[in-house]
PDB file of C-alpha atoms and ligand atoms in Angstrom:
ATOM      1  CA  MET A  27      -0.587 -20.485 -13.264  1.00 68.00           C
ATOM      2  CA  ALA A  28      -3.267 -17.819 -12.776  1.00 95.00           C
ATOM      3  CA  ARG A  29      -3.776 -17.497  -9.060  1.00 98.00           C
ATOM      4  CA  LEU A  30      -6.038 -14.454  -9.371  1.00 98.00           C
ATOM      5  CA  ASN A  31      -8.031 -15.569 -12.390  1.00 98.00           C
ATOM      6  CA  GLY A  32     -11.035 -13.301 -12.940  1.00 98.00           C
ATOM      7  CA  LYS A  33     -10.606 -11.466  -9.636  1.00 98.00           C
ATOM      8  CA  TYR A  34     -11.243  -7.723  -9.511  1.00 99.00           C
ATOM      9  CA  ALA A  35      -8.387  -5.905  -7.746  1.00 99.00           C
ATOM     10  CA  LEU A  36      -7.946  -2.258  -6.783  1.00 99.00           C
ATOM     11  CA  ILE A  37      -4.464  -0.996  -5.899  1.00 99.00           C
ATOM     12  CA  THR A  38      -4.091   2.499  -4.446  1.00 99.00           C
ATOM     13  CA  GLY A  39      -0.845   4.221  -5.416  1.00 98.00           C
ATOM     14  CA  GLY A  40      -0.403   1.911  -8.388  1.00 98.00           C
ATOM     15  CA  SER A  41       1.560   4.263 -10.629  1.00 98.00           C
ATOM     16  CA  SER A  42       4.989   3.637  -9.101  1.00 98.00           C
ATOM     17  CA  GLY A  43       7.123   1.300  -7.000  1.00 98.00           C
ATOM     18  CA  ILE A  44       5.510  -1.546  -5.084  1.00 98.00           C
ATOM     19  CA  GLY A  45       1.998  -0.689  -6.313  1.00 98.00           C
ATOM     20  CA  LEU A  46       3.000  -0.641  -9.982  1.00 98.00           C
ATOM     21  CA  GLU A  47       4.884  -3.940  -9.760  1.00 98.00           C
ATOM     22  CA  THR A  48       1.955  -5.482  -7.873  1.00 99.00           C
ATOM     23  CA  ALA A  49      -0.366  -4.338 -10.669  1.00 99.00           C
ATOM     24  CA  ARG A  50       1.924  -6.119 -13.159  1.00 98.00           C
ATOM     25  CA  GLN A  51       1.931  -9.338 -11.163  1.00 98.00           C
ATOM     26  CA  PHE A  52      -1.827  -9.238 -10.487  1.00 99.00           C
ATOM     27  CA  LEU A  53      -2.422  -8.893 -14.248  1.00 98.00           C
ATOM     28  CA  ALA A  54      -0.043 -11.778 -14.971  1.00 98.00           C
ATOM     29  CA  GLU A  55      -2.061 -13.871 -12.500  1.00 98.00           C
ATOM     30  CA  GLY A  56      -5.272 -13.191 -14.419  1.00 98.00           C
ATOM     31  CA  ALA A  57      -6.834 -10.347 -12.386  1.00 98.00           C
ATOM     32  CA  HIS A  58      -8.743  -7.308 -13.610  1.00 98.00           C
ATOM     33  CA  VAL A  59      -6.811  -4.364 -12.183  1.00 99.00           C
ATOM     34  CA  ALA A  60      -7.601  -0.752 -11.288  1.00 99.00           C
ATOM     35  CA  ILE A  61      -4.961   1.629  -9.954  1.00 99.00           C
ATOM     36  CA  THR A  62      -5.119   5.041  -8.321  1.00 98.00           C
ATOM     37  CA  GLY A  63      -2.644   7.881  -7.992  1.00 98.00           C
ATOM     38  CA  ARG A  64      -2.743  11.645  -7.600  1.00 98.00           C
ATOM     39  CA  ASP A  65      -0.707  12.675 -10.630  1.00 97.00           C
ATOM     40  CA  SER A  66      -2.611  11.925 -13.842  1.00 96.00           C
ATOM     41  CA  ASP A  67       0.540  11.975 -16.001  1.00 97.00           C
ATOM     42  CA  ASN A  68       2.118   9.313 -13.780  1.00 97.00           C
ATOM     43  CA  LEU A  69      -1.084   7.308 -13.963  1.00 98.00           C
ATOM     44  CA  LYS A  70      -1.139   7.543 -17.761  1.00 98.00           C
ATOM     45  CA  ALA A  71       2.511   6.466 -17.944  1.00 98.00           C
ATOM     46  CA  ALA A  72       1.715   3.486 -15.716  1.00 98.00           C
ATOM     47  CA  GLY A  73      -1.293   2.682 -17.896  1.00 98.00           C
ATOM     48  CA  GLN A  74       0.954   2.612 -20.963  1.00 98.00           C
ATOM     49  CA  GLN A  75       3.207   0.091 -19.265  1.00 98.00           C
ATOM     50  CA  LEU A  76       0.395  -2.065 -17.929  1.00 98.00           C
ATOM     51  CA  GLY A  77      -1.945  -2.106 -20.935  1.00 98.00           C
ATOM     52  CA  SER A  78      -5.242  -0.593 -21.921  1.00 97.00           C
ATOM     53  CA  GLU A  79      -7.400  -2.997 -19.889  1.00 97.00           C
ATOM     54  CA  VAL A  80      -6.230  -1.419 -16.612  1.00 98.00           C
ATOM     55  CA  LEU A  81      -8.605   1.131 -15.076  1.00 98.00           C
ATOM     56  CA  LEU A  82      -6.817   4.380 -14.203  1.00 98.00           C
ATOM     57  CA  LEU A  83      -8.576   6.261 -11.416  1.00 98.00           C
ATOM     58  CA  PRO A  84      -7.087   9.584 -10.298  1.00 98.00           C
ATOM     59  CA  SER A  85      -7.668   9.861  -6.554  1.00 98.00           C
ATOM     60  CA  ASP A  86      -5.913  11.313  -3.526  1.00 98.00           C
ATOM     61  CA  ALA A  87      -5.789   8.739  -0.721  1.00 98.00           C
ATOM     62  CA  GLY A  88      -5.952  11.512   1.877  1.00 98.00           C
ATOM     63  CA  ASP A  89      -9.196  13.019   0.562  1.00 98.00           C
ATOM     64  CA  VAL A  90     -11.988  11.406   2.605  1.00 97.00           C
ATOM     65  CA  PRO A  91     -14.990  12.435   0.416  1.00 98.00           C
ATOM     66  CA  GLY A  92     -12.820  11.355  -2.545  1.00 98.00           C
ATOM     67  CA  GLN A  93     -12.807   7.789  -1.226  1.00 98.00           C
ATOM     68  CA  LEU A  94     -16.574   7.594  -1.646  1.00 98.00           C
ATOM     69  CA  ARG A  95     -16.279   8.974  -5.186  1.00 98.00           C
ATOM     70  CA  LEU A  96     -13.625   6.351  -5.925  1.00 98.00           C
ATOM     71  CA  ALA A  97     -15.914   3.573  -4.696  1.00 98.00           C
ATOM     72  CA  GLN A  98     -18.770   4.952  -6.831  1.00 98.00           C
ATOM     73  CA  GLN A  99     -16.542   5.072  -9.917  1.00 98.00           C
ATOM     74  CA  LEU A 100     -15.411   1.527  -9.338  1.00 98.00           C
ATOM     75  CA  SER A 101     -18.938   0.197  -8.916  1.00 98.00           C
ATOM     76  CA  ALA A 102     -19.870   1.817 -12.226  1.00 98.00           C
ATOM     77  CA  HIS A 103     -17.230  -0.369 -13.911  1.00 98.00           C
ATOM     78  CA  TRP A 104     -17.117  -3.597 -11.922  1.00 98.00           C
ATOM     79  CA  PRO A 105     -19.727  -5.953 -10.415  1.00 98.00           C
ATOM     80  CA  GLN A 106     -17.639  -6.628  -7.313  1.00 99.00           C
ATOM     81  CA  LEU A 107     -14.249  -6.182  -5.699  1.00 99.00           C
ATOM     82  CA  ASP A 108     -12.257  -9.266  -4.657  1.00 99.00           C
ATOM     83  CA  VAL A 109      -8.949  -7.652  -3.713  1.00 99.00           C
ATOM     84  CA  LEU A 110      -8.146  -4.251  -2.248  1.00 99.00           C
ATOM     85  CA  PHE A 111      -4.481  -3.348  -1.810  1.00 99.00           C
ATOM     86  CA  ILE A 112      -4.196  -0.091   0.129  1.00 99.00           C
ATOM     87  CA  ASN A 113      -0.661   0.812  -0.818  1.00 98.00           C
ATOM     88  CA  ALA A 114      -0.501   4.589  -1.354  1.00 98.00           C
ATOM     89  CA  GLY A 115       1.450   6.200   1.430  1.00 98.00           C
ATOM     90  CA  ASP A 116       2.965   9.481   2.572  1.00 97.00           C
ATOM     91  CA  VAL A 117       6.584   8.674   3.499  1.00 96.00           C
ATOM     92  CA  THR A 118       7.550  12.034   5.018  1.00 95.00           C
ATOM     93  CA  HIS A 119      10.361  11.676   7.581  1.00 93.00           C
ATOM     94  CA  ARG A 120      11.683  14.610   9.594  1.00 94.00           C
ATOM     95  CA  PRO A 121      13.020  15.429  13.059  1.00 95.00           C
ATOM     96  CA  LEU A 122      10.475  15.954  15.834  1.00 97.00           C
ATOM     97  CA  ALA A 123      11.190  19.695  16.002  1.00 98.00           C
ATOM     98  CA  GLU A 124      10.324  20.175  12.330  1.00 96.00           C
ATOM     99  CA  TRP A 125       6.813  18.693  12.339  1.00 97.00           C
ATOM    100  CA  ASP A 126       3.849  21.069  12.169  1.00 98.00           C
ATOM    101  CA  GLU A 127       0.167  20.320  12.538  1.00 98.00           C
ATOM    102  CA  ALA A 128      -0.645  20.579   8.828  1.00 98.00           C
ATOM    103  CA  THR A 129       2.038  18.083   7.775  1.00 98.00           C
ATOM    104  CA  PHE A 130       1.073  15.739  10.619  1.00 98.00           C
ATOM    105  CA  GLU A 131      -2.578  15.821   9.589  1.00 98.00           C
ATOM    106  CA  GLN A 132      -1.750  15.376   5.919  1.00 98.00           C
ATOM    107  CA  LEU A 133       0.295  12.253   6.620  1.00 98.00           C
ATOM    108  CA  LEU A 134      -2.326  10.754   8.929  1.00 98.00           C
ATOM    109  CA  ALA A 135      -5.052  11.499   6.370  1.00 98.00           C
ATOM    110  CA  THR A 136      -3.168   9.664   3.625  1.00 98.00           C
ATOM    111  CA  ASN A 137      -1.912   6.708   5.642  1.00 98.00           C
ATOM    112  CA  LEU A 138      -4.749   6.062   8.093  1.00 99.00           C
ATOM    113  CA  LYS A 139      -7.915   8.154   7.800  1.00 99.00           C
ATOM    114  CA  GLY A 140      -8.328   7.883   4.018  1.00 98.00           C
ATOM    115  CA  PRO A 141      -7.677   4.107   4.036  1.00 99.00           C
ATOM    116  CA  PHE A 142     -10.229   3.583   6.835  1.00 99.00           C
ATOM    117  CA  PHE A 143     -12.922   5.436   4.907  1.00 98.00           C
ATOM    118  CA  LEU A 144     -11.984   3.722   1.652  1.00 99.00           C
ATOM    119  CA  VAL A 145     -12.647   0.308   3.196  1.00 99.00           C
ATOM    120  CA  GLN A 146     -15.939   1.679   4.534  1.00 98.00           C
ATOM    121  CA  ALA A 147     -16.930   3.080   1.131  1.00 98.00           C
ATOM    122  CA  LEU A 148     -16.047  -0.158  -0.661  1.00 98.00           C
ATOM    123  CA  LEU A 149     -17.854  -2.428   1.791  1.00 98.00           C
ATOM    124  CA  PRO A 150     -20.969  -2.885  -0.379  1.00 98.00           C
ATOM    125  CA  LEU A 151     -18.774  -3.840  -3.369  1.00 98.00           C
ATOM    126  CA  LEU A 152     -16.443  -6.221  -1.521  1.00 99.00           C
ATOM    127  CA  ALA A 153     -17.148  -9.827  -2.467  1.00 98.00           C
ATOM    128  CA  ASN A 154     -17.428 -12.878  -0.224  1.00 98.00           C
ATOM    129  CA  PRO A 155     -14.655 -14.013  -0.037  1.00 98.00           C
ATOM    130  CA  ALA A 156     -12.462 -10.926  -0.424  1.00 98.00           C
ATOM    131  CA  SER A 157      -8.949  -9.963   0.613  1.00 99.00           C
ATOM    132  CA  VAL A 158      -7.951  -6.535   1.884  1.00 99.00           C
ATOM    133  CA  ILE A 159      -4.218  -5.875   2.149  1.00 99.00           C
ATOM    134  CA  LEU A 160      -2.972  -2.868   4.102  1.00 99.00           C
ATOM    135  CA  CYS A 161       0.548  -1.715   3.326  1.00 99.00           C
ATOM    136  CA  GLY A 162       2.271  -1.171   6.657  1.00 98.00           C
ATOM    137  CA  SER A 163       5.982  -0.824   7.249  1.00 98.00           C
ATOM    138  CA  VAL A 164       8.611  -2.434   9.424  1.00 98.00           C
ATOM    139  CA  SER A 165       9.027   1.117  10.761  1.00 98.00           C
ATOM    140  CA  ALA A 166       5.984   0.438  12.969  1.00 98.00           C
ATOM    141  CA  ARG A 167       8.149  -2.076  14.907  1.00 98.00           C
ATOM    142  CA  ILE A 168      11.451  -0.233  15.286  1.00 97.00           C
ATOM    143  CA  GLY A 169      12.592   3.156  16.533  1.00 95.00           C
ATOM    144  CA  LEU A 170      14.048   4.710  13.414  1.00 93.00           C
ATOM    145  CA  PRO A 171      14.889   8.407  14.001  1.00 92.00           C
ATOM    146  CA  GLN A 172      12.712  10.883  12.058  1.00 93.00           C
ATOM    147  CA  SER A 173      10.059   8.244  11.356  1.00 95.00           C
ATOM    148  CA  SER A 174       7.803   9.178  14.322  1.00 98.00           C
ATOM    149  CA  VAL A 175       4.615  10.241  12.543  1.00 98.00           C
ATOM    150  CA  TYR A 176       5.061   7.841   9.632  1.00 98.00           C
ATOM    151  CA  ALA A 177       5.647   4.860  11.949  1.00 98.00           C
ATOM    152  CA  ALA A 178       2.676   5.814  14.135  1.00 98.00           C
ATOM    153  CA  SER A 179       0.417   5.999  11.076  1.00 99.00           C
ATOM    154  CA  LYS A 180       1.544   2.553   9.925  1.00 99.00           C
ATOM    155  CA  ALA A 181       1.068   1.110  13.431  1.00 99.00           C
ATOM    156  CA  GLY A 182      -2.505   2.430  13.298  1.00 99.00           C
ATOM    157  CA  LEU A 183      -3.082   0.944   9.872  1.00 98.00           C
ATOM    158  CA  LEU A 184      -1.720  -2.438  10.982  1.00 98.00           C
ATOM    159  CA  SER A 185      -4.063  -2.332  13.957  1.00 98.00           C
ATOM    160  CA  LEU A 186      -6.947  -2.018  11.482  1.00 98.00           C
ATOM    161  CA  ALA A 187      -5.875  -5.337   9.940  1.00 98.00           C
ATOM    162  CA  ARG A 188      -6.803  -6.991  13.233  1.00 98.00           C
ATOM    163  CA  THR A 189      -9.895  -5.024  14.234  1.00 98.00           C
ATOM    164  CA  LEU A 190     -11.482  -4.943  10.789  1.00 98.00           C
ATOM    165  CA  SER A 191     -10.778  -8.655  10.340  1.00 98.00           C
ATOM    166  CA  GLY A 192     -12.672  -9.298  13.551  1.00 98.00           C
ATOM    167  CA  GLU A 193     -15.526  -7.106  12.395  1.00 98.00           C
ATOM    168  CA  LEU A 194     -15.728  -8.304   8.791  1.00 98.00           C
ATOM    169  CA  LEU A 195     -15.092 -12.013   9.280  1.00 97.00           C
ATOM    170  CA  HIS A 196     -18.796 -12.787   8.913  1.00 98.00           C
ATOM    171  CA  ARG A 197     -18.712 -11.113   5.480  1.00 98.00           C
ATOM    172  CA  GLY A 198     -15.843 -13.371   4.323  1.00 98.00           C
ATOM    173  CA  ILE A 199     -13.439 -10.415   4.177  1.00 98.00           C
ATOM    174  CA  ARG A 200      -9.889 -11.129   5.319  1.00 98.00           C
ATOM    175  CA  VAL A 201      -7.775  -8.095   6.221  1.00 98.00           C
ATOM    176  CA  ASN A 202      -4.004  -8.433   6.546  1.00 99.00           C
ATOM    177  CA  GLY A 203      -1.022  -6.132   6.753  1.00 99.00           C
ATOM    178  CA  LEU A 204       1.901  -6.363   4.350  1.00 99.00           C
ATOM    179  CA  SER A 205       4.931  -4.632   5.820  1.00 99.00           C
ATOM    180  CA  PRO A 206       7.891  -3.859   3.589  1.00 98.00           C
ATOM    181  CA  GLY A 207      11.348  -3.219   4.873  1.00 98.00           C
ATOM    182  CA  PRO A 208      13.575  -0.827   2.912  1.00 96.00           C
ATOM    183  CA  THR A 209      12.659  -1.341  -0.741  1.00 97.00           C
ATOM    184  CA  GLU A 210      14.200   0.106  -3.913  1.00 95.00           C
ATOM    185  CA  THR A 211      11.517   2.493  -5.174  1.00 96.00           C
ATOM    186  CA  ALA A 212      11.109   6.168  -5.977  1.00 92.00           C
ATOM    187  CA  ALA A 213      10.023   6.775  -2.356  1.00 90.00           C
ATOM    188  CA  LEU A 214      13.564   7.493  -1.207  1.00 85.00           C
ATOM    189  CA  GLY A 215      13.742  10.367  -3.692  1.00 84.00           C
ATOM    190  CA  LYS A 216      10.574  11.891  -2.180  1.00 81.00           C
ATOM    191  CA  LEU A 217      12.106  12.681   1.203  1.00 74.00           C
ATOM    192  CA  GLY A 218      13.403  16.022  -0.069  1.00 68.00           C
ATOM    193  CA  LEU A 219      17.075  15.234   0.550  1.00 74.00           C
ATOM    194  CA  PRO A 220      19.975  16.519  -1.571  1.00 81.00           C
ATOM    195  CA  ALA A 221      21.624  13.807  -3.755  1.00 86.00           C
ATOM    196  CA  ALA A 222      24.659  13.269  -1.508  1.00 87.00           C
ATOM    197  CA  GLU A 223      22.504  12.894   1.625  1.00 81.00           C
ATOM    198  CA  GLN A 224      20.199  10.566  -0.259  1.00 83.00           C
ATOM    199  CA  GLU A 225      23.107   8.297  -1.171  1.00 86.00           C
ATOM    200  CA  GLN A 226      24.331   8.348   2.430  1.00 86.00           C
ATOM    201  CA  LEU A 227      20.839   7.428   3.604  1.00 82.00           C
ATOM    202  CA  ARG A 228      20.735   4.581   1.075  1.00 86.00           C
ATOM    203  CA  GLN A 229      23.995   3.266   2.517  1.00 88.00           C
ATOM    204  CA  ASP A 230      22.736   3.634   6.105  1.00 86.00           C
ATOM    205  CA  ILE A 231      19.570   1.761   5.176  1.00 87.00           C
ATOM    206  CA  ARG A 232      21.527  -1.110   3.608  1.00 88.00           C
ATOM    207  CA  ASN A 233      23.518  -1.386   6.831  1.00 91.00           C
ATOM    208  CA  LEU A 234      20.264  -1.613   8.771  1.00 91.00           C
ATOM    209  CA  VAL A 235      19.070  -4.693   6.858  1.00 97.00           C
ATOM    210  CA  PRO A 236      20.377  -8.047   8.144  1.00 97.00           C
ATOM    211  CA  LEU A 237      20.246  -9.431   4.588  1.00 97.00           C
ATOM    212  CA  GLY A 238      22.574  -6.583   3.564  1.00 94.00           C
ATOM    213  CA  ARG A 239      20.502  -5.104   0.763  1.00 94.00           C
ATOM    214  CA  MET A 240      17.246  -3.363   0.028  1.00 95.00           C
ATOM    215  CA  GLY A 241      14.249  -5.371  -1.130  1.00 97.00           C
ATOM    216  CA  THR A 242      12.797  -5.132  -4.612  1.00 98.00           C
ATOM    217  CA  PRO A 243       9.242  -4.188  -5.586  1.00 98.00           C
ATOM    218  CA  SER A 244       8.973  -7.661  -7.108  1.00 98.00           C
ATOM    219  CA  GLU A 245       9.634  -9.315  -3.735  1.00 98.00           C
ATOM    220  CA  LEU A 246       6.839  -7.250  -2.187  1.00 99.00           C
ATOM    221  CA  ALA A 247       4.461  -7.875  -5.088  1.00 99.00           C
ATOM    222  CA  LYS A 248       4.903 -11.646  -4.732  1.00 98.00           C
ATOM    223  CA  ALA A 249       3.774 -11.374  -1.113  1.00 99.00           C
ATOM    224  CA  ALA A 250       0.803  -9.249  -2.209  1.00 99.00           C
ATOM    225  CA  VAL A 251      -0.176 -11.947  -4.742  1.00 99.00           C
ATOM    226  CA  PHE A 252      -0.077 -14.537  -1.948  1.00 99.00           C
ATOM    227  CA  LEU A 253      -2.247 -12.432   0.361  1.00 99.00           C
ATOM    228  CA  ALA A 254      -4.644 -11.586  -2.480  1.00 99.00           C
ATOM    229  CA  SER A 255      -5.064 -15.185  -3.619  1.00 98.00           C
ATOM    230  CA  ASP A 256      -6.925 -18.107  -2.105  1.00 97.00           C
ATOM    231  CA  GLU A 257      -3.517 -19.590  -1.179  1.00 98.00           C
ATOM    232  CA  SER A 258      -3.711 -17.403   1.931  1.00 98.00           C
ATOM    233  CA  SER A 259      -7.316 -18.371   2.768  1.00 98.00           C
ATOM    234  CA  PHE A 260      -6.377 -19.256   6.398  1.00 98.00           C
ATOM    235  CA  VAL A 261      -4.359 -16.039   6.927  1.00 98.00           C
ATOM    236  CA  VAL A 262      -6.407 -13.352   8.631  1.00 98.00           C
ATOM    237  CA  GLY A 263      -5.808 -10.323  10.852  1.00 98.00           C
ATOM    238  CA  THR A 264      -2.035 -10.604  10.742  1.00 98.00           C
ATOM    239  CA  GLU A 265       1.025  -8.923   9.282  1.00 98.00           C
ATOM    240  CA  LEU A 266       3.420 -10.347   6.717  1.00 98.00           C
ATOM    241  CA  LEU A 267       6.869  -8.783   7.090  1.00 98.00           C
ATOM    242  CA  VAL A 268       8.909  -8.693   3.885  1.00 98.00           C
ATOM    243  CA  ASP A 269      11.813  -6.806   5.349  1.00 98.00           C
ATOM    244  CA  GLY A 270      15.117  -8.650   5.005  1.00 98.00           C
ATOM    245  CA  GLY A 271      15.061  -9.338   8.749  1.00 98.00           C
ATOM    246  CA  VAL A 272      14.891  -5.726   9.982  1.00 98.00           C
ATOM    247  CA  GLY A 273      11.986  -6.308  12.342  1.00 97.00           C
ATOM    248  CA  ASN A 274      13.154  -9.522  13.980  1.00 97.00           C
ATOM    249  CA  LEU A 275      16.908 -10.145  13.745  1.00 97.00           C
TER     250      LEU A 275
HETATM  251  N1  NAP B 307       9.997   1.851  -0.319  1.00 64.95           N
HETATM  252  C1  NAP B 307      10.193   1.521   0.935  1.00 64.95           C
HETATM  253  O1  NAP B 307      11.353   1.398   1.418  1.00 64.95           O
HETATM  254  C2  NAP B 307       9.024   1.249   1.840  1.00 64.95           C
HETATM  255  C3  NAP B 307       9.271   0.700   3.119  1.00 64.95           C
HETATM  256  C4  NAP B 307       8.197   0.450   3.947  1.00 64.95           C
HETATM  257  C5  NAP B 307       6.900   0.730   3.535  1.00 64.95           C
HETATM  258  N2  NAP B 307       6.699   1.275   2.295  1.00 64.95           N
HETATM  259  C6  NAP B 307       5.314   1.579   1.911  1.00 64.95           C
HETATM  260  O2  NAP B 307       5.047   1.035   0.639  1.00 64.95           O
HETATM  261  C7  NAP B 307       4.009   1.790  -0.008  1.00 64.95           C
HETATM  262  C8  NAP B 307       4.416   2.097  -1.432  1.00 64.95           C
HETATM  263  O3  NAP B 307       5.615   2.851  -1.415  1.00 64.95           O
HETATM  264  P1  NAP B 307       6.657   2.854  -2.614  1.00 64.95           P
HETATM  265  O4  NAP B 307       7.990   2.725  -2.002  1.00 64.95           O
HETATM  266  O5  NAP B 307       6.242   1.911  -3.680  1.00 64.95           O
HETATM  267  O6  NAP B 307       6.511   4.375  -3.083  1.00 64.95           O
HETATM  268  P2  NAP B 307       6.540   5.101  -4.515  1.00 64.95           P
HETATM  269  O7  NAP B 307       7.383   4.348  -5.497  1.00 64.95           O
HETATM  270  O8  NAP B 307       6.856   6.498  -4.196  1.00 64.95           O
HETATM  271  O9  NAP B 307       5.020   4.976  -4.997  1.00 64.95           O
HETATM  272  C9  NAP B 307       3.986   5.553  -4.249  1.00 64.95           C
HETATM  273  C10 NAP B 307       2.696   5.454  -5.059  1.00 64.95           C
HETATM  274  O10 NAP B 307       1.638   5.973  -4.251  1.00 64.95           O
HETATM  275  C11 NAP B 307       1.050   7.097  -4.914  1.00 64.95           C
HETATM  276  N3  NAP B 307       0.635   8.044  -3.911  1.00 64.95           N
HETATM  277  C12 NAP B 307       1.385   8.705  -3.009  1.00 64.95           C
HETATM  278  N4  NAP B 307       0.616   9.484  -2.244  1.00 64.95           N
HETATM  279  C13 NAP B 307      -0.649   9.303  -2.674  1.00 64.95           C
HETATM  280  C14 NAP B 307      -1.898   9.830  -2.298  1.00 64.95           C
HETATM  281  N5  NAP B 307      -2.026  10.730  -1.314  1.00 64.95           N
HETATM  282  N6  NAP B 307      -2.994   9.421  -2.973  1.00 64.95           N
HETATM  283  C15 NAP B 307      -2.914   8.525  -3.974  1.00 64.95           C
HETATM  284  N7  NAP B 307      -1.758   7.997  -4.386  1.00 64.95           N
HETATM  285  C16 NAP B 307      -0.649   8.381  -3.736  1.00 64.95           C
HETATM  286  C17 NAP B 307       2.123   7.615  -5.859  1.00 64.95           C
HETATM  287  O11 NAP B 307       1.602   8.300  -6.978  1.00 64.95           O
HETATM  288  P3  NAP B 307       1.417   9.925  -6.980  1.00 64.95           P
HETATM  289  O12 NAP B 307       2.562  10.493  -6.199  1.00 64.95           O
HETATM  290  O13 NAP B 307       1.388  10.298  -8.403  1.00 64.95           O
HETATM  291  O14 NAP B 307       0.137  10.133  -6.287  1.00 64.95           O
HETATM  292  C18 NAP B 307       2.738   6.287  -6.309  1.00 64.95           C
HETATM  293  O15 NAP B 307       1.913   5.651  -7.270  1.00 64.95           O
HETATM  294  C19 NAP B 307       3.788   3.020   0.884  1.00 64.95           C
HETATM  295  O16 NAP B 307       2.646   2.821   1.676  1.00 64.95           O
HETATM  296  C20 NAP B 307       5.038   3.067   1.763  1.00 64.95           C
HETATM  297  O17 NAP B 307       4.796   3.665   3.000  1.00 64.95           O
HETATM  298  C21 NAP B 307       7.724   1.542   1.446  1.00 64.95           C
END
């Protein structure tokens, strides 16, 4: 079954984790796929796994003028954009006392400001119908220590799923949030923790999940395929939690 046959799909942060697995599943469902990432070696490695037909577009999600350049690059290659999965995210967690203005602004730029201006820049290319998926987090719904700025950024992004849906409905553009719970990806290794603390955190996280385990990138990618495809044509302005029960149980 090819649920995304012929659709053009851009995934930000597609060189690792949830984004990379979503790129795999989008391709398997018949989509044309473009991925972004900051590190060009990581992008190339992802391209080798995904195949030569995938467009590799180096871009920093927190660079606002860069979002316009990304949209221009994409329109040079593709006639339209049917699916936009805004997935790249800054996952920095730290205690309140350790935040400074620069780190705060960097995180907000990557998780909220850049995504907002990317949707704006891509507006002329977005097809009718089109699906925009914003990667939130269950952290926006709970009070996890050290997640203050991260959770606030994701709450803002999830709010955009509602407001932009209201604004873009007449253009046939559905915007929805996709909120992972703890998921086995490289993100945990990017928190800057020593190995022993990382393992302890992994254990703490497992204990937090009612289903008793972390999710897999594949479980998140399946939800992204649903939201990207016409199977979700009546789903608009909402949030799909794929979180093992963290947000509700
Ligand atoms: N894993 C979890 O437990 C979990 C839970 C809730 C929500 N999420 C959300 O899920 C999304 C994906 O996370 P993941 O776990 O799959 O992480 P990951 O495995 O670390 O992958 C992150 C991807 O985003 C890219 N990226 C990071 N910062 C970027 C930036 N400023 N500009 C462009 N690309 C950037 C990375 O490539 P480069 O570093 O090379 O740029 C990489 O391709 C994030 O939005 C995260 O907040 C994850």
